[in-house]
């Protein structure tokens, strides 16, 4: 049985920007590979969490791998659709698109609730959705990097502290028959402020299992809503022999 992923091209991007994204994907793919740098800090039957710290840094890079029995269309839309995100993610106070740059590329704002006396953190991020069919698998990427934007200055009057996302990415791959999705998350963020690094590293290493358990419940709750949405795949990177016009891509 074949599943279909609906693909649209990002036709408004300049060629140099596409080249930059291709280089960014090379970095992400390299980071996602197994290596001795990654130390396993959580290995259960349904999720694995790895961490590493590079020389000169004080915050962990985090890699999470898991599988959900929901198709990519459901998983992807639940991660990407900001209105849905506000419904299921209890930590999100506000999130919205600041500026749409093109199909699959925009600037988003997100404020995140924190517990106890810790100030609310907010982020302004470039978000890029990329569908990559250049190799044997069909892979969906959702990439985040912090940027500055005049419409979302630092909200110091609210007591918010502006966090910084160095680079984070969801990597979504349909499983064999397309009924499930293999998920990798790469995350390297700094919540800034005066929170001790030892606390941030503890949370970063231990929070993913609980977060993905919540996300799995959200997939159950919102499966019908996500199935009714168009797939968001964004920029399509394909092999030279592939068509350069919008098309439906068959996933075996």
PDB file of C-alpha atoms in Angstrom:
ATOM      1  CA  UNK A   1       0.000   0.000   0.000  1.00  0.00           C
ATOM      2  CA  UNK A   2       1.336   3.443  -0.928  1.00  0.00           C
ATOM      3  CA  UNK A   3       0.946   6.664   1.020  1.00  0.00           C
ATOM      4  CA  UNK A   4       1.094  10.084  -0.621  1.00  0.00           C
ATOM      5  CA  UNK A   5       2.918  13.145   0.628  1.00  0.00           C
ATOM      6  CA  UNK A   6       1.663  16.349  -0.989  1.00  0.00           C
ATOM      7  CA  UNK A   7       4.579  18.549  -1.932  1.00  0.00           C
ATOM      8  CA  UNK A   8       4.663  22.217  -2.894  1.00  0.00           C
ATOM      9  CA  UNK A   9       7.690  24.129  -4.147  1.00  0.00           C
ATOM     10  CA  UNK A  10       9.089  27.270  -2.602  1.00  0.00           C
ATOM     11  CA  UNK A  11       9.336  29.229  -5.844  1.00  0.00           C
ATOM     12  CA  UNK A  12      10.029  32.664  -4.346  1.00  0.00           C
ATOM     13  CA  UNK A  13      13.408  31.853  -2.775  1.00  0.00           C
ATOM     14  CA  UNK A  14      16.585  33.180  -4.301  1.00  0.00           C
ATOM     15  CA  UNK A  15      19.023  30.567  -5.485  1.00  0.00           C
ATOM     16  CA  UNK A  16      21.621  31.680  -2.938  1.00  0.00           C
ATOM     17  CA  UNK A  17      19.108  31.062  -0.134  1.00  0.00           C
ATOM     18  CA  UNK A  18      18.425  27.570  -1.438  1.00  0.00           C
ATOM     19  CA  UNK A  19      22.175  26.968  -1.476  1.00  0.00           C
ATOM     20  CA  UNK A  20      22.415  28.135   2.150  1.00  0.00           C
ATOM     21  CA  UNK A  21      19.616  25.769   3.138  1.00  0.00           C
ATOM     22  CA  UNK A  22      21.320  22.879   1.365  1.00  0.00           C
ATOM     23  CA  UNK A  23      24.496  23.596   3.352  1.00  0.00           C
ATOM     24  CA  UNK A  24      22.449  23.819   6.540  1.00  0.00           C
ATOM     25  CA  UNK A  25      20.923  20.411   5.816  1.00  0.00           C
ATOM     26  CA  UNK A  26      24.395  18.945   5.354  1.00  0.00           C
ATOM     27  CA  UNK A  27      25.247  20.173   8.856  1.00  0.00           C
ATOM     28  CA  UNK A  28      22.011  18.766  10.286  1.00  0.00           C
ATOM     29  CA  UNK A  29      22.433  15.375   8.597  1.00  0.00           C
ATOM     30  CA  UNK A  30      25.964  15.102   9.945  1.00  0.00           C
ATOM     31  CA  UNK A  31      24.776  16.044  13.442  1.00  0.00           C
ATOM     32  CA  UNK A  32      22.029  13.411  13.313  1.00  0.00           C
ATOM     33  CA  UNK A  33      24.438  10.543  12.629  1.00  0.00           C
ATOM     34  CA  UNK A  34      25.574   8.234  15.447  1.00  0.00           C
ATOM     35  CA  UNK A  35      28.987   9.104  16.847  1.00  0.00           C
ATOM     36  CA  UNK A  36      31.075   8.583  19.966  1.00  0.00           C
ATOM     37  CA  UNK A  37      30.474  12.233  20.910  1.00  0.00           C
ATOM     38  CA  UNK A  38      26.831  11.470  21.745  1.00  0.00           C
ATOM     39  CA  UNK A  39      26.329   9.992  25.232  1.00  0.00           C
ATOM     40  CA  UNK A  40      23.110   8.109  25.924  1.00  0.00           C
ATOM     41  CA  UNK A  41      21.282   9.649  28.892  1.00  0.00           C
ATOM     42  CA  UNK A  42      17.866   7.972  28.452  1.00  0.00           C
ATOM     43  CA  UNK A  43      17.227   4.660  26.731  1.00  0.00           C
ATOM     44  CA  UNK A  44      13.738   3.283  27.144  1.00  0.00           C
ATOM     45  CA  UNK A  45      11.658   1.051  24.892  1.00  0.00           C
ATOM     46  CA  UNK A  46      10.109   4.002  23.052  1.00  0.00           C
ATOM     47  CA  UNK A  47      12.569   6.908  23.231  1.00  0.00           C
ATOM     48  CA  UNK A  48      16.321   7.505  23.290  1.00  0.00           C
ATOM     49  CA  UNK A  49      17.945  10.750  24.428  1.00  0.00           C
ATOM     50  CA  UNK A  50      21.597  11.613  23.749  1.00  0.00           C
ATOM     51  CA  UNK A  51      23.670  14.599  24.777  1.00  0.00           C
ATOM     52  CA  UNK A  52      27.068  16.067  24.012  1.00  0.00           C
ATOM     53  CA  UNK A  53      29.004  19.189  24.898  1.00  0.00           C
ATOM     54  CA  UNK A  54      31.570  20.690  22.572  1.00  0.00           C
ATOM     55  CA  UNK A  55      34.818  22.297  23.776  1.00  0.00           C
ATOM     56  CA  UNK A  56      34.313  25.873  24.937  1.00  0.00           C
ATOM     57  CA  UNK A  57      30.552  25.447  25.420  1.00  0.00           C
ATOM     58  CA  UNK A  58      28.560  25.086  28.638  1.00  0.00           C
ATOM     59  CA  UNK A  59      25.197  23.807  27.379  1.00  0.00           C
ATOM     60  CA  UNK A  60      24.395  20.375  25.985  1.00  0.00           C
ATOM     61  CA  UNK A  61      23.460  19.590  22.432  1.00  0.00           C
ATOM     62  CA  UNK A  62      20.495  17.202  22.630  1.00  0.00           C
ATOM     63  CA  UNK A  63      19.417  14.481  20.191  1.00  0.00           C
ATOM     64  CA  UNK A  64      16.165  12.551  20.617  1.00  0.00           C
ATOM     65  CA  UNK A  65      14.981   9.563  18.572  1.00  0.00           C
ATOM     66  CA  UNK A  66      11.529   8.032  18.827  1.00  0.00           C
ATOM     67  CA  UNK A  67       8.699   6.554  16.744  1.00  0.00           C
ATOM     68  CA  UNK A  68       4.989   7.353  16.764  1.00  0.00           C
ATOM     69  CA  UNK A  69       2.208   5.314  15.208  1.00  0.00           C
ATOM     70  CA  UNK A  70       0.807   8.308  13.360  1.00  0.00           C
ATOM     71  CA  UNK A  71       1.465   9.281   9.721  1.00  0.00           C
ATOM     72  CA  UNK A  72       3.851  12.102   8.870  1.00  0.00           C
ATOM     73  CA  UNK A  73       0.956  14.356   7.890  1.00  0.00           C
ATOM     74  CA  UNK A  74      -0.422  14.225  11.446  1.00  0.00           C
ATOM     75  CA  UNK A  75       2.945  14.533  13.207  1.00  0.00           C
ATOM     76  CA  UNK A  76       4.169  17.304  10.915  1.00  0.00           C
ATOM     77  CA  UNK A  77       1.044  19.439  11.111  1.00  0.00           C
ATOM     78  CA  UNK A  78       0.832  19.095  14.879  1.00  0.00           C
ATOM     79  CA  UNK A  79       4.397  20.376  15.188  1.00  0.00           C
ATOM     80  CA  UNK A  80       4.049  23.055  12.515  1.00  0.00           C
ATOM     81  CA  UNK A  81       0.551  24.509  12.937  1.00  0.00           C
ATOM     82  CA  UNK A  82       0.853  27.250  15.572  1.00  0.00           C
ATOM     83  CA  UNK A  83      -2.865  27.376  16.364  1.00  0.00           C
ATOM     84  CA  UNK A  84      -2.790  23.678  17.194  1.00  0.00           C
ATOM     85  CA  UNK A  85       0.435  24.130  19.146  1.00  0.00           C
ATOM     86  CA  UNK A  86      -1.286  26.569  21.493  1.00  0.00           C
ATOM     87  CA  UNK A  87      -4.012  23.994  22.165  1.00  0.00           C
ATOM     88  CA  UNK A  88      -1.834  21.075  23.173  1.00  0.00           C
ATOM     89  CA  UNK A  89       1.497  22.456  24.427  1.00  0.00           C
ATOM     90  CA  UNK A  90       0.851  23.630  27.988  1.00  0.00           C
ATOM     91  CA  UNK A  91       4.183  25.477  28.116  1.00  0.00           C
ATOM     92  CA  UNK A  92       3.369  27.776  25.178  1.00  0.00           C
ATOM     93  CA  UNK A  93       1.829  31.084  26.275  1.00  0.00           C
ATOM     94  CA  UNK A  94       1.743  32.656  22.821  1.00  0.00           C
ATOM     95  CA  UNK A  95       3.033  31.784  19.391  1.00  0.00           C
ATOM     96  CA  UNK A  96       2.367  33.393  16.033  1.00  0.00           C
ATOM     97  CA  UNK A  97       3.870  34.114  12.643  1.00  0.00           C
ATOM     98  CA  UNK A  98       5.674  37.460  12.643  1.00  0.00           C
ATOM     99  CA  UNK A  99       6.420  37.521   8.928  1.00  0.00           C
ATOM    100  CA  UNK A 100       5.882  35.010   6.160  1.00  0.00           C
ATOM    101  CA  UNK A 101       8.905  34.996   3.870  1.00  0.00           C
ATOM    102  CA  UNK A 102       7.660  32.374   1.460  1.00  0.00           C
ATOM    103  CA  UNK A 103       6.118  28.931   1.234  1.00  0.00           C
ATOM    104  CA  UNK A 104       7.732  26.946   4.024  1.00  0.00           C
ATOM    105  CA  UNK A 105       9.819  29.814   5.412  1.00  0.00           C
ATOM    106  CA  UNK A 106       8.726  32.354   8.017  1.00  0.00           C
ATOM    107  CA  UNK A 107       9.655  34.180  11.217  1.00  0.00           C
ATOM    108  CA  UNK A 108       7.782  33.079  14.336  1.00  0.00           C
ATOM    109  CA  UNK A 109       7.456  34.360  17.904  1.00  0.00           C
ATOM    110  CA  UNK A 110       6.949  32.040  20.894  1.00  0.00           C
ATOM    111  CA  UNK A 111       6.752  32.761  24.618  1.00  0.00           C
ATOM    112  CA  UNK A 112       7.213  29.846  27.001  1.00  0.00           C
ATOM    113  CA  UNK A 113       5.891  29.501  30.536  1.00  0.00           C
ATOM    114  CA  UNK A 114       8.416  28.508  33.189  1.00  0.00           C
ATOM    115  CA  UNK A 115       7.872  27.226  36.697  1.00  0.00           C
ATOM    116  CA  UNK A 116       8.392  28.994  40.009  1.00  0.00           C
ATOM    117  CA  UNK A 117      10.387  32.235  40.148  1.00  0.00           C
ATOM    118  CA  UNK A 118      12.002  31.742  36.714  1.00  0.00           C
ATOM    119  CA  UNK A 119      11.057  34.499  34.267  1.00  0.00           C
ATOM    120  CA  UNK A 120       9.119  33.702  31.098  1.00  0.00           C
ATOM    121  CA  UNK A 121      11.341  33.071  28.090  1.00  0.00           C
ATOM    122  CA  UNK A 122      10.515  34.083  24.556  1.00  0.00           C
ATOM    123  CA  UNK A 123      12.097  33.340  21.199  1.00  0.00           C
ATOM    124  CA  UNK A 124      12.067  34.903  17.741  1.00  0.00           C
ATOM    125  CA  UNK A 125      13.045  32.257  15.231  1.00  0.00           C
ATOM    126  CA  UNK A 126      13.476  31.722  11.544  1.00  0.00           C
ATOM    127  CA  UNK A 127      11.516  28.565  10.733  1.00  0.00           C
ATOM    128  CA  UNK A 128      12.206  26.615   7.563  1.00  0.00           C
ATOM    129  CA  UNK A 129      10.235  23.594   6.361  1.00  0.00           C
ATOM    130  CA  UNK A 130      12.158  21.472   3.870  1.00  0.00           C
ATOM    131  CA  UNK A 131      11.099  18.276   2.131  1.00  0.00           C
ATOM    132  CA  UNK A 132      14.112  16.289   0.945  1.00  0.00           C
ATOM    133  CA  UNK A 133      13.742  13.502  -1.601  1.00  0.00           C
ATOM    134  CA  UNK A 134      17.331  13.573  -2.821  1.00  0.00           C
ATOM    135  CA  UNK A 135      18.111  10.232  -1.188  1.00  0.00           C
ATOM    136  CA  UNK A 136      16.305   6.915  -0.839  1.00  0.00           C
ATOM    137  CA  UNK A 137      13.994   8.154   1.946  1.00  0.00           C
ATOM    138  CA  UNK A 138      11.479  10.989   1.907  1.00  0.00           C
ATOM    139  CA  UNK A 139      12.494  13.215   4.813  1.00  0.00           C
ATOM    140  CA  UNK A 140      10.722  16.264   6.253  1.00  0.00           C
ATOM    141  CA  UNK A 141      12.784  18.847   8.158  1.00  0.00           C
ATOM    142  CA  UNK A 142      11.494  21.668  10.353  1.00  0.00           C
ATOM    143  CA  UNK A 143      14.431  23.930  11.211  1.00  0.00           C
ATOM    144  CA  UNK A 144      14.607  26.725  13.797  1.00  0.00           C
ATOM    145  CA  UNK A 145      17.276  29.411  14.322  1.00  0.00           C
ATOM    146  CA  UNK A 146      17.073  32.583  16.381  1.00  0.00           C
ATOM    147  CA  UNK A 147      16.901  35.895  14.530  1.00  0.00           C
ATOM    148  CA  UNK A 148      16.109  39.507  15.348  1.00  0.00           C
ATOM    149  CA  UNK A 149      12.990  41.178  13.961  1.00  0.00           C
ATOM    150  CA  UNK A 150      11.773  44.779  14.442  1.00  0.00           C
ATOM    151  CA  UNK A 151       8.192  43.657  15.021  1.00  0.00           C
ATOM    152  CA  UNK A 152       9.245  41.593  18.050  1.00  0.00           C
ATOM    153  CA  UNK A 153      11.788  43.542  20.117  1.00  0.00           C
ATOM    154  CA  UNK A 154      12.874  42.215  23.500  1.00  0.00           C
ATOM    155  CA  UNK A 155       9.860  42.462  25.834  1.00  0.00           C
ATOM    156  CA  UNK A 156      11.756  43.548  28.942  1.00  0.00           C
ATOM    157  CA  UNK A 157       8.708  45.518  30.127  1.00  0.00           C
ATOM    158  CA  UNK A 158       6.860  42.205  30.533  1.00  0.00           C
ATOM    159  CA  UNK A 159       9.727  40.703  32.454  1.00  0.00           C
ATOM    160  CA  UNK A 160      10.483  38.271  29.622  1.00  0.00           C
ATOM    161  CA  UNK A 161      14.010  37.116  28.872  1.00  0.00           C
ATOM    162  CA  UNK A 162      14.865  36.509  25.216  1.00  0.00           C
ATOM    163  CA  UNK A 163      16.248  33.015  24.688  1.00  0.00           C
ATOM    164  CA  UNK A 164      18.472  31.956  21.823  1.00  0.00           C
ATOM    165  CA  UNK A 165      18.131  28.945  19.550  1.00  0.00           C
ATOM    166  CA  UNK A 166      21.501  28.138  18.016  1.00  0.00           C
ATOM    167  CA  UNK A 167      19.971  25.418  15.848  1.00  0.00           C
ATOM    168  CA  UNK A 168      17.088  23.019  16.404  1.00  0.00           C
ATOM    169  CA  UNK A 169      15.442  20.675  13.941  1.00  0.00           C
ATOM    170  CA  UNK A 170      12.748  18.019  13.737  1.00  0.00           C
ATOM    171  CA  UNK A 171      13.590  15.269  11.241  1.00  0.00           C
ATOM    172  CA  UNK A 172      10.503  13.279  10.249  1.00  0.00           C
ATOM    173  CA  UNK A 173      10.652  10.108   8.150  1.00  0.00           C
ATOM    174  CA  UNK A 174       7.662   7.912   7.247  1.00  0.00           C
ATOM    175  CA  UNK A 175       8.111   4.300   8.273  1.00  0.00           C
ATOM    176  CA  UNK A 176       7.769   1.418   5.828  1.00  0.00           C
ATOM    177  CA  UNK A 177       4.066   1.693   5.010  1.00  0.00           C
ATOM    178  CA  UNK A 178       3.622   5.355   5.952  1.00  0.00           C
ATOM    179  CA  UNK A 179       1.307   4.639   8.878  1.00  0.00           C
ATOM    180  CA  UNK A 180       3.935   5.732  11.404  1.00  0.00           C
ATOM    181  CA  UNK A 181       6.690   8.337  11.648  1.00  0.00           C
ATOM    182  CA  UNK A 182      10.287   8.064  12.808  1.00  0.00           C
ATOM    183  CA  UNK A 183      11.267  11.258  14.620  1.00  0.00           C
ATOM    184  CA  UNK A 184      14.652  12.773  15.407  1.00  0.00           C
ATOM    185  CA  UNK A 185      14.972  16.027  17.299  1.00  0.00           C
ATOM    186  CA  UNK A 186      18.207  18.012  17.391  1.00  0.00           C
ATOM    187  CA  UNK A 187      18.211  20.852  19.900  1.00  0.00           C
ATOM    188  CA  UNK A 188      20.773  23.397  21.021  1.00  0.00           C
ATOM    189  CA  UNK A 189      19.218  26.374  22.794  1.00  0.00           C
ATOM    190  CA  UNK A 190      20.164  28.830  25.526  1.00  0.00           C
ATOM    191  CA  UNK A 191      17.470  30.136  27.890  1.00  0.00           C
ATOM    192  CA  UNK A 192      19.804  32.988  28.859  1.00  0.00           C
ATOM    193  CA  UNK A 193      19.341  34.895  32.109  1.00  0.00           C
ATOM    194  CA  UNK A 194      20.881  33.705  35.368  1.00  0.00           C
ATOM    195  CA  UNK A 195      19.674  30.092  35.355  1.00  0.00           C
ATOM    196  CA  UNK A 196      22.677  27.887  36.245  1.00  0.00           C
ATOM    197  CA  UNK A 197      23.959  25.810  33.359  1.00  0.00           C
ATOM    198  CA  UNK A 198      23.808  22.672  35.507  1.00  0.00           C
ATOM    199  CA  UNK A 199      20.034  23.140  35.865  1.00  0.00           C
ATOM    200  CA  UNK A 200      19.510  23.853  32.155  1.00  0.00           C
ATOM    201  CA  UNK A 201      21.528  20.780  31.230  1.00  0.00           C
ATOM    202  CA  UNK A 202      19.523  18.624  33.637  1.00  0.00           C
ATOM    203  CA  UNK A 203      16.216  19.795  32.177  1.00  0.00           C
ATOM    204  CA  UNK A 204      17.418  19.445  28.582  1.00  0.00           C
ATOM    205  CA  UNK A 205      18.512  15.859  29.244  1.00  0.00           C
ATOM    206  CA  UNK A 206      15.425  14.748  31.197  1.00  0.00           C
ATOM    207  CA  UNK A 207      12.480  16.669  29.719  1.00  0.00           C
ATOM    208  CA  UNK A 208      12.146  14.973  26.275  1.00  0.00           C
ATOM    209  CA  UNK A 209      10.396  11.737  27.425  1.00  0.00           C
ATOM    210  CA  UNK A 210       7.668  13.708  29.220  1.00  0.00           C
ATOM    211  CA  UNK A 211       7.306  16.173  26.331  1.00  0.00           C
ATOM    212  CA  UNK A 212       6.965  13.433  23.720  1.00  0.00           C
ATOM    213  CA  UNK A 213       4.435  11.594  25.907  1.00  0.00           C
ATOM    214  CA  UNK A 214       2.347  14.797  25.854  1.00  0.00           C
ATOM    215  CA  UNK A 215       2.882  15.081  22.098  1.00  0.00           C
ATOM    216  CA  UNK A 216       1.707  11.496  21.541  1.00  0.00           C
ATOM    217  CA  UNK A 217      -1.493  12.315  23.436  1.00  0.00           C
ATOM    218  CA  UNK A 218      -1.924  15.386  21.258  1.00  0.00           C
ATOM    219  CA  UNK A 219      -1.630  13.216  18.140  1.00  0.00           C
ATOM    220  CA  UNK A 220      -4.490  11.106  19.488  1.00  0.00           C
ATOM    221  CA  UNK A 221      -6.591  14.169  20.293  1.00  0.00           C
ATOM    222  CA  UNK A 222      -5.994  16.062  17.065  1.00  0.00           C
ATOM    223  CA  UNK A 223      -5.503  13.301  14.487  1.00  0.00           C
ATOM    224  CA  UNK A 224      -8.713  14.144  12.576  1.00  0.00           C
ATOM    225  CA  UNK A 225      -7.944  17.875  12.546  1.00  0.00           C
ATOM    226  CA  UNK A 226      -4.396  17.271  11.262  1.00  0.00           C
ATOM    227  CA  UNK A 227      -5.562  14.818   8.610  1.00  0.00           C
ATOM    228  CA  UNK A 228      -7.868  17.503   7.215  1.00  0.00           C
ATOM    229  CA  UNK A 229      -5.051  20.045   6.857  1.00  0.00           C
ATOM    230  CA  UNK A 230      -2.905  20.365   3.737  1.00  0.00           C
ATOM    231  CA  UNK A 231       0.625  19.100   4.188  1.00  0.00           C
ATOM    232  CA  UNK A 232       3.035  21.993   4.770  1.00  0.00           C
ATOM    233  CA  UNK A 233       6.181  20.550   3.264  1.00  0.00           C
ATOM    234  CA  UNK A 234       7.664  23.807   1.991  1.00  0.00           C
ATOM    235  CA  UNK A 235      10.881  23.874  -0.017  1.00  0.00           C
ATOM    236  CA  UNK A 236      11.316  20.665  -2.017  1.00  0.00           C
ATOM    237  CA  UNK A 237      14.859  19.465  -2.584  1.00  0.00           C
ATOM    238  CA  UNK A 238      14.962  16.688  -5.147  1.00  0.00           C
ATOM    239  CA  UNK A 239      17.503  14.770  -7.164  1.00  0.00           C
ATOM    240  CA  UNK A 240      18.375  16.201 -10.611  1.00  0.00           C
ATOM    241  CA  UNK A 241      16.200  13.584 -12.322  1.00  0.00           C
ATOM    242  CA  UNK A 242      13.103  14.616 -10.344  1.00  0.00           C
ATOM    243  CA  UNK A 243      10.485  16.977 -11.679  1.00  0.00           C
ATOM    244  CA  UNK A 244      10.928  20.671 -10.799  1.00  0.00           C
ATOM    245  CA  UNK A 245       7.199  21.379 -10.622  1.00  0.00           C
ATOM    246  CA  UNK A 246       4.755  20.780  -7.747  1.00  0.00           C
ATOM    247  CA  UNK A 247       3.729  17.144  -7.596  1.00  0.00           C
ATOM    248  CA  UNK A 248       2.564  14.323  -5.403  1.00  0.00           C
ATOM    249  CA  UNK A 249       5.431  12.221  -4.141  1.00  0.00           C
ATOM    250  CA  UNK A 250       4.736   8.522  -3.648  1.00  0.00           C
ATOM    251  CA  UNK A 251       6.120   6.984  -0.473  1.00  0.00           C
ATOM    252  CA  UNK A 252       6.408   3.213  -0.528  1.00  0.00           C
TER     253      UNK A 252
END
